[in-house]
PDB file of C-alpha atoms and ligand atoms in Angstrom:
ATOM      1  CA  UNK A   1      14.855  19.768   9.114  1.00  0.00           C
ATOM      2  CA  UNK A   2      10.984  19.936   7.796  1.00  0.00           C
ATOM      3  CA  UNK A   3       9.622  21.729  11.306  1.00  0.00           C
ATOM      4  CA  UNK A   4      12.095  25.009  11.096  1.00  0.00           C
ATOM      5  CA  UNK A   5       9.491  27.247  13.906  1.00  0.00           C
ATOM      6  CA  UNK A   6       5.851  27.195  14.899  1.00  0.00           C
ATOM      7  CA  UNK A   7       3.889  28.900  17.405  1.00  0.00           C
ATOM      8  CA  UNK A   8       2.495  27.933  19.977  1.00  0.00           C
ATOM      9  CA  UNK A   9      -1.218  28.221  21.384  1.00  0.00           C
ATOM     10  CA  UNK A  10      -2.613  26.740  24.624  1.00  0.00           C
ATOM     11  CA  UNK A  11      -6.615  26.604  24.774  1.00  0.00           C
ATOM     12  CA  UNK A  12      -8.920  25.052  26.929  1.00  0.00           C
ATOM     13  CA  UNK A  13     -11.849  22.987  24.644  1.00  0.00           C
ATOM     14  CA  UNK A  14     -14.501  25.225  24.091  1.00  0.00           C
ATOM     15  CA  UNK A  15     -16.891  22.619  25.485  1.00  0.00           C
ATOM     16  CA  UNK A  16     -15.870  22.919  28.835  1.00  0.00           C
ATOM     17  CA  UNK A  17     -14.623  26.385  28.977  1.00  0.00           C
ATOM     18  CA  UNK A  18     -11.746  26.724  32.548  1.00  0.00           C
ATOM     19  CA  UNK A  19     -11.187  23.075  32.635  1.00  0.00           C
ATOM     20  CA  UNK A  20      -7.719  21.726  34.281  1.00  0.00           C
ATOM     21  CA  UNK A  21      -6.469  20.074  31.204  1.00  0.00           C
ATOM     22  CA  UNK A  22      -5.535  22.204  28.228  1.00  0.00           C
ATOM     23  CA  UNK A  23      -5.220  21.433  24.191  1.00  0.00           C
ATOM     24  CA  UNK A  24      -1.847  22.827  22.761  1.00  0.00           C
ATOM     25  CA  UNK A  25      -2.026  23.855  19.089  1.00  0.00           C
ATOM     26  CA  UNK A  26       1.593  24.459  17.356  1.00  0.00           C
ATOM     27  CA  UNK A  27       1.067  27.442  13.723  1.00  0.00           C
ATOM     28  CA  UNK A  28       3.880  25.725  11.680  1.00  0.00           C
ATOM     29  CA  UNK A  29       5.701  27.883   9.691  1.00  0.00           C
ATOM     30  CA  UNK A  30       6.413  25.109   7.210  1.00  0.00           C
ATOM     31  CA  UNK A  31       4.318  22.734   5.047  1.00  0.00           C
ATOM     32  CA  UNK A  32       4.989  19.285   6.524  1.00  0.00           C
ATOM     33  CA  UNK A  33       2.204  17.367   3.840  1.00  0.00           C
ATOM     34  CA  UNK A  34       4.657  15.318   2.719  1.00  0.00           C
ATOM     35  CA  UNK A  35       5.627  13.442   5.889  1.00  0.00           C
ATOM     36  CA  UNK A  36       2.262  12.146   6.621  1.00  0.00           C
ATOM     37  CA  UNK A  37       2.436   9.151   4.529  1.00  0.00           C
ATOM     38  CA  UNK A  38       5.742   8.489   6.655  1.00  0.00           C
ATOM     39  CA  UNK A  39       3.732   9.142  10.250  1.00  0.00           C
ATOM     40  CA  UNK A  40       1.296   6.844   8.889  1.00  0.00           C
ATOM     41  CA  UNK A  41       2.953   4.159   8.307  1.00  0.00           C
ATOM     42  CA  UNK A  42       4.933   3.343  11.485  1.00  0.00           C
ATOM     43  CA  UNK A  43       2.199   4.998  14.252  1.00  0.00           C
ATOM     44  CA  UNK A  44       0.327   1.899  14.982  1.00  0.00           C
ATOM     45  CA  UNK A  45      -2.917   3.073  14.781  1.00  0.00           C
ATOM     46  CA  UNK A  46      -3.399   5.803  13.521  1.00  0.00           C
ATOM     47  CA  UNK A  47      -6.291   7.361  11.042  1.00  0.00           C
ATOM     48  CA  UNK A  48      -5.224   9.195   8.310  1.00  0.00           C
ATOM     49  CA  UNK A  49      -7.007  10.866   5.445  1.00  0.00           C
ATOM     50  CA  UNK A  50      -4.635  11.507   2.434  1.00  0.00           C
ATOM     51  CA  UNK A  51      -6.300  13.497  -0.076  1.00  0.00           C
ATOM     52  CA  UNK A  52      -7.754  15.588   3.279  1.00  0.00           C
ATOM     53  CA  UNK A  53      -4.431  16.001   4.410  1.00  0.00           C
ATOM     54  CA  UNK A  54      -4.975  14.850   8.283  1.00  0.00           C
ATOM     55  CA  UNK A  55      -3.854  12.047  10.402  1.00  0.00           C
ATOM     56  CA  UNK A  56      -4.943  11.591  13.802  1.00  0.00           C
ATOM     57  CA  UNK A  57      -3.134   9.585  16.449  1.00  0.00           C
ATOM     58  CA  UNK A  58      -3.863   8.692  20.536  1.00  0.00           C
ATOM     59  CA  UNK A  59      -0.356   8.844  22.049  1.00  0.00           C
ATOM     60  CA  UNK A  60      -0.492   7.513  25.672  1.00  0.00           C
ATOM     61  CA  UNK A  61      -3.684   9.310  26.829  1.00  0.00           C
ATOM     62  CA  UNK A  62      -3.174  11.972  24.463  1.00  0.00           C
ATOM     63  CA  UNK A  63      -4.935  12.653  21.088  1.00  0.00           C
ATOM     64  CA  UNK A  64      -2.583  13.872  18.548  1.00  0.00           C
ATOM     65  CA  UNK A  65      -3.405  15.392  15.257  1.00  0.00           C
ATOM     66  CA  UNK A  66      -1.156  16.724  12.765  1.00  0.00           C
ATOM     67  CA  UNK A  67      -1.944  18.795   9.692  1.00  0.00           C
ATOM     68  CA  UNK A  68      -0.305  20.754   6.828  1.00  0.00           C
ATOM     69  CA  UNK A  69       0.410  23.617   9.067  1.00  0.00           C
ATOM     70  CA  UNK A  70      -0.155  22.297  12.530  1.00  0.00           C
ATOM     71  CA  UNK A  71      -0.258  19.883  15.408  1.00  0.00           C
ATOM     72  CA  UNK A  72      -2.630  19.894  17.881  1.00  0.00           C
ATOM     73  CA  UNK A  73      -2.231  18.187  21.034  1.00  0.00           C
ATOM     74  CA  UNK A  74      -4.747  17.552  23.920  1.00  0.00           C
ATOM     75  CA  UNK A  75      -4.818  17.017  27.621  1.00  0.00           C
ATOM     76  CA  UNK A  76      -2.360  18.877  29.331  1.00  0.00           C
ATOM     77  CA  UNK A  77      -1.633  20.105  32.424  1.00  0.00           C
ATOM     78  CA  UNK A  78      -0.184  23.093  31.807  1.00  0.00           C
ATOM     79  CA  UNK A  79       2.157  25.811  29.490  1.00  0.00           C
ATOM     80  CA  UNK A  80       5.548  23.966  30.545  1.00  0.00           C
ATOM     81  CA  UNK A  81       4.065  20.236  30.363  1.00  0.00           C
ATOM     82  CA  UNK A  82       2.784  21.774  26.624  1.00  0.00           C
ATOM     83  CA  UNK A  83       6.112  23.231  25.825  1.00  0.00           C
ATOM     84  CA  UNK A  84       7.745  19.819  26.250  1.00  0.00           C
ATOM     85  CA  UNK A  85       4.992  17.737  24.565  1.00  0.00           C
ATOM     86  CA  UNK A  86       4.757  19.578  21.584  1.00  0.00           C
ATOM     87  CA  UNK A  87       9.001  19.887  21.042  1.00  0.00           C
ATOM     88  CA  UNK A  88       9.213  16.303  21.561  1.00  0.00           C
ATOM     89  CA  UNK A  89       6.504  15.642  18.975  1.00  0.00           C
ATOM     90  CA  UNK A  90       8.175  18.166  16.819  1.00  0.00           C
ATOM     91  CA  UNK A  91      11.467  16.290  17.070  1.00  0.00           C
ATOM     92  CA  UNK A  92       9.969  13.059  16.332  1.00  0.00           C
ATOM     93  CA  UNK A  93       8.448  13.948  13.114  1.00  0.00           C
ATOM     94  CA  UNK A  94      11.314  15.559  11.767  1.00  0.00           C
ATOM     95  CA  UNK A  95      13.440  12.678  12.969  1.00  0.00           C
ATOM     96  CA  UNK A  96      11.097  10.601  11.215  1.00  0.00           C
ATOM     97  CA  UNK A  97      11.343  13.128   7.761  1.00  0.00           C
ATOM     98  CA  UNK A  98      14.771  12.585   8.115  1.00  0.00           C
ATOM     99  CA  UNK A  99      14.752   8.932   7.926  1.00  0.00           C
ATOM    100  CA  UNK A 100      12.252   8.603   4.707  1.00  0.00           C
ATOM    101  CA  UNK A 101      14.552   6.800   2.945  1.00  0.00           C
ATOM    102  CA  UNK A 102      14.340   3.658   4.957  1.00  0.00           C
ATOM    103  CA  UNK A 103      10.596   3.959   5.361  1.00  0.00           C
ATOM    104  CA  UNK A 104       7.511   3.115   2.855  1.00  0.00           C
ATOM    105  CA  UNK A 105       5.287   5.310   2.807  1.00  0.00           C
ATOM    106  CA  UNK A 106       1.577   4.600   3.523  1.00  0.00           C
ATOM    107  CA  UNK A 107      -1.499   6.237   1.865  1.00  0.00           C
ATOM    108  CA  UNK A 108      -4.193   3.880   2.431  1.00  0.00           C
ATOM    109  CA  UNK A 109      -6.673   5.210   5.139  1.00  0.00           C
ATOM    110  CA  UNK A 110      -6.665   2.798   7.997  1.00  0.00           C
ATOM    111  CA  UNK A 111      -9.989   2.585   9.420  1.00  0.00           C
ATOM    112  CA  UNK A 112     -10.847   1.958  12.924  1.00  0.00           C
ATOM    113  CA  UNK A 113     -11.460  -1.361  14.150  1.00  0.00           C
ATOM    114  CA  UNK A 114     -14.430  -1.256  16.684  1.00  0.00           C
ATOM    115  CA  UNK A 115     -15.468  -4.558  18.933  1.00  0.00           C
ATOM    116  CA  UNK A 116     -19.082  -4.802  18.261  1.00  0.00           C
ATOM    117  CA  UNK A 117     -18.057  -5.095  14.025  1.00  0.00           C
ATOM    118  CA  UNK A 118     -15.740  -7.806  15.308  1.00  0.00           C
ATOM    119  CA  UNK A 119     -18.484  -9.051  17.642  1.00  0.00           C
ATOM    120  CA  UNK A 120     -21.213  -9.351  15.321  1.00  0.00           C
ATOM    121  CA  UNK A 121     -19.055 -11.737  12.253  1.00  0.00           C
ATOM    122  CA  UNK A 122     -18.185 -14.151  15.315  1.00  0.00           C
ATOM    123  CA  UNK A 123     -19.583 -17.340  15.147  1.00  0.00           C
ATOM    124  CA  UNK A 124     -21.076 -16.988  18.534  1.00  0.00           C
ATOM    125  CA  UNK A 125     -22.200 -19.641  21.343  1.00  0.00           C
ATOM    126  CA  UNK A 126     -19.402 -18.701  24.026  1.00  0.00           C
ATOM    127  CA  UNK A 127     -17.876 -22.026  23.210  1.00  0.00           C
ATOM    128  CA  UNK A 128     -14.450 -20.557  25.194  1.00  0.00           C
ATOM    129  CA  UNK A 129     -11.982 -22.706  23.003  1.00  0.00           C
ATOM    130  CA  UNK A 130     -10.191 -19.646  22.269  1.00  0.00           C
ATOM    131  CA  UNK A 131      -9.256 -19.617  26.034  1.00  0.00           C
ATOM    132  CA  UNK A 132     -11.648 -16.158  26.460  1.00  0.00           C
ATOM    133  CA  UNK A 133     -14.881 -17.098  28.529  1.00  0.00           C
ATOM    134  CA  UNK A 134     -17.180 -15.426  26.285  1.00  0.00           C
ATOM    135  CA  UNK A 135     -16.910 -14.271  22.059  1.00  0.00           C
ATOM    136  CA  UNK A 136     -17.928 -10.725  23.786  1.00  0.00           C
ATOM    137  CA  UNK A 137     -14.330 -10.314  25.222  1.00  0.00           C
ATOM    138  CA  UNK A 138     -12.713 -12.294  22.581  1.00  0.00           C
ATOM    139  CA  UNK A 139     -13.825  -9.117  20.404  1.00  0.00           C
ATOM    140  CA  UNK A 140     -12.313  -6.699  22.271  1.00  0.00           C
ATOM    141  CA  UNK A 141      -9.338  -8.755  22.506  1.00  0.00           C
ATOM    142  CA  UNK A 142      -9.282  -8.973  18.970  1.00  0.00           C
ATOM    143  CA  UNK A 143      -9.854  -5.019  18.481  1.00  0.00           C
ATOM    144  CA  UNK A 144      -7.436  -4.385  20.969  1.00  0.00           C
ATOM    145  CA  UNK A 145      -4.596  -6.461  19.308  1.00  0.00           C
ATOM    146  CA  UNK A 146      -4.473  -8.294  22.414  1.00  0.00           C
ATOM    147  CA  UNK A 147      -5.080 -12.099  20.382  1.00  0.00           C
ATOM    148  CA  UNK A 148      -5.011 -12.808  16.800  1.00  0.00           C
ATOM    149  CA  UNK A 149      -8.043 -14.084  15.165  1.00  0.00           C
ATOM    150  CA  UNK A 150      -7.070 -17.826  14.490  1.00  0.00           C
ATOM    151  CA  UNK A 151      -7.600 -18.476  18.084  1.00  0.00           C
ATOM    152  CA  UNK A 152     -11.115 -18.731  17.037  1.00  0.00           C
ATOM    153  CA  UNK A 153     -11.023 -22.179  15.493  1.00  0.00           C
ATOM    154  CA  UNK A 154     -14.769 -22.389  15.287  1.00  0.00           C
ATOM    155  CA  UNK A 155     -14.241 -19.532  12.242  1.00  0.00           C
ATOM    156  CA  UNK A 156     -11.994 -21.291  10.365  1.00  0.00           C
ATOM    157  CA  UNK A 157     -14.614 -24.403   9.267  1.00  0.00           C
ATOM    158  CA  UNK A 158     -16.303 -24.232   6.566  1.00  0.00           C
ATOM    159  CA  UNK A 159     -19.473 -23.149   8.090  1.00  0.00           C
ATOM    160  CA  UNK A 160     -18.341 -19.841   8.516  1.00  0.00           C
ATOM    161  CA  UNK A 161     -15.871 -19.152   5.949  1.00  0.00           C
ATOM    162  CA  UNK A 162     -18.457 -16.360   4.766  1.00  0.00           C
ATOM    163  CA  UNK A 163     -18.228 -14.624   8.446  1.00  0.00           C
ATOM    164  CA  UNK A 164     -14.408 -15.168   8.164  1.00  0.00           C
ATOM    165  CA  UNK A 165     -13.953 -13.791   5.322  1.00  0.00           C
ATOM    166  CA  UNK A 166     -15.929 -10.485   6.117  1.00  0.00           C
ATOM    167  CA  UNK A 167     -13.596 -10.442   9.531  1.00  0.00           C
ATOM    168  CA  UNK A 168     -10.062 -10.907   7.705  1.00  0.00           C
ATOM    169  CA  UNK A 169     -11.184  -7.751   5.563  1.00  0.00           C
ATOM    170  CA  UNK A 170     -11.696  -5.742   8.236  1.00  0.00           C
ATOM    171  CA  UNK A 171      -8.533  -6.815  10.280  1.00  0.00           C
ATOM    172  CA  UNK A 172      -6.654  -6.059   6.936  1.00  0.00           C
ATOM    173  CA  UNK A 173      -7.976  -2.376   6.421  1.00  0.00           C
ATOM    174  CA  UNK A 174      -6.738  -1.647  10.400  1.00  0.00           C
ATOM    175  CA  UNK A 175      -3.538  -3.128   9.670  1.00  0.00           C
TER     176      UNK A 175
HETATM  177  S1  SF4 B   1     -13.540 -19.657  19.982  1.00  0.00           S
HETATM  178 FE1  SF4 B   1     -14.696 -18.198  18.758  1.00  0.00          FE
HETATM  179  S2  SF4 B   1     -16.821 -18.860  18.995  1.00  0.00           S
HETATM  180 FE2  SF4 B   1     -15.670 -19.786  20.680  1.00  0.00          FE
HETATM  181  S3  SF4 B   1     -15.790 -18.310  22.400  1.00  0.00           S
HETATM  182 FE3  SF4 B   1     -13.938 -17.853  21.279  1.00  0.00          FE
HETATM  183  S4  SF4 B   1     -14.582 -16.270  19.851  1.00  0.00           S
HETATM  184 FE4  SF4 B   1     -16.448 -17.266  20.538  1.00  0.00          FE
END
């Protein structure tokens, strides 16, 4: 088991000091480094900073971030809804040390895909053949992972092969 104890700490954000929801930091007693590369690479979406040592990840409507020595979790209601959150996490990662054998690592930093990047290499005119009623909501679509980016036909002519080649690069370093 990599997680053998930890302690836990329950804190409301500093920035709004006696609000209802609550952050929940866990003190590992181990060094769990090594399995970030492993969270990385099956939490969809999450950021992660190797030679930092950090990896951030939104689980649900909660924002999860685990280093060397501890996991912070936020927006909870309370000690026992913390309690829970943080054993399950806890289980979960060592479940996932466990199983390192059958996964490949990541290192690569995945960056964050944001709308108005994905917005801006469109080819633009709201021409809809994508089936979305404007290239606006096509992007968020797109950041999302709601579509995939051949829907937008008008990309892949030659006329914009420069704009879809910027786009593919940025898809591929958020994969
Ligand atoms: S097909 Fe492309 S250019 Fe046309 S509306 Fe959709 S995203 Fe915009």
């Amino acid at each position: 088991m990599l997680i053998q104890g930890y302690k836990l700490e329950l804190v409301s954000p500093a920035c709004d000091p006696g609000t209802a929801r609550w952050s929940a930091f866990a003190r590992l007693e181990d060094d769990i480094r090594a399995v970030l590369p492993y969270l990385n690479a099956i939490w969809a979406g999450a950021i992660y900073g190797h030679a930092a040592g950090y990896l951030t990840w939104q689980m649900g409507s909660r924002a999860v971030s685990v280093r060397p020595r501890e996991l912070a979790v936020s927006n909870l209601a309370d000690k026992d809804e913390a309690e829970a959150v943080v054993a399950q996490l806890v289980e979960t990662i060592n479940d996932v040390w466990e199983r390192r054998d059958e996964i490949a690592p990541r290192t690569r930093r995945r960056e964050r895909l944001r709308a108005l990047d994905v917005y801006r290499l469109l080819p633009g005119g709201n021409c809809k053949t994508c089936g979305e009623p404007t290239c606006f909501i096509f992007a968020n679509k797109l950041a999302a992972g709601q579509v995939t980016v051949a829907a937008c036909t008008l990309l892949y002519t030659d006329e914009h092969q420069g704009q879809r080649a910027q786009l593919l690069a940025l898809l591929d370093a958020a994969a």
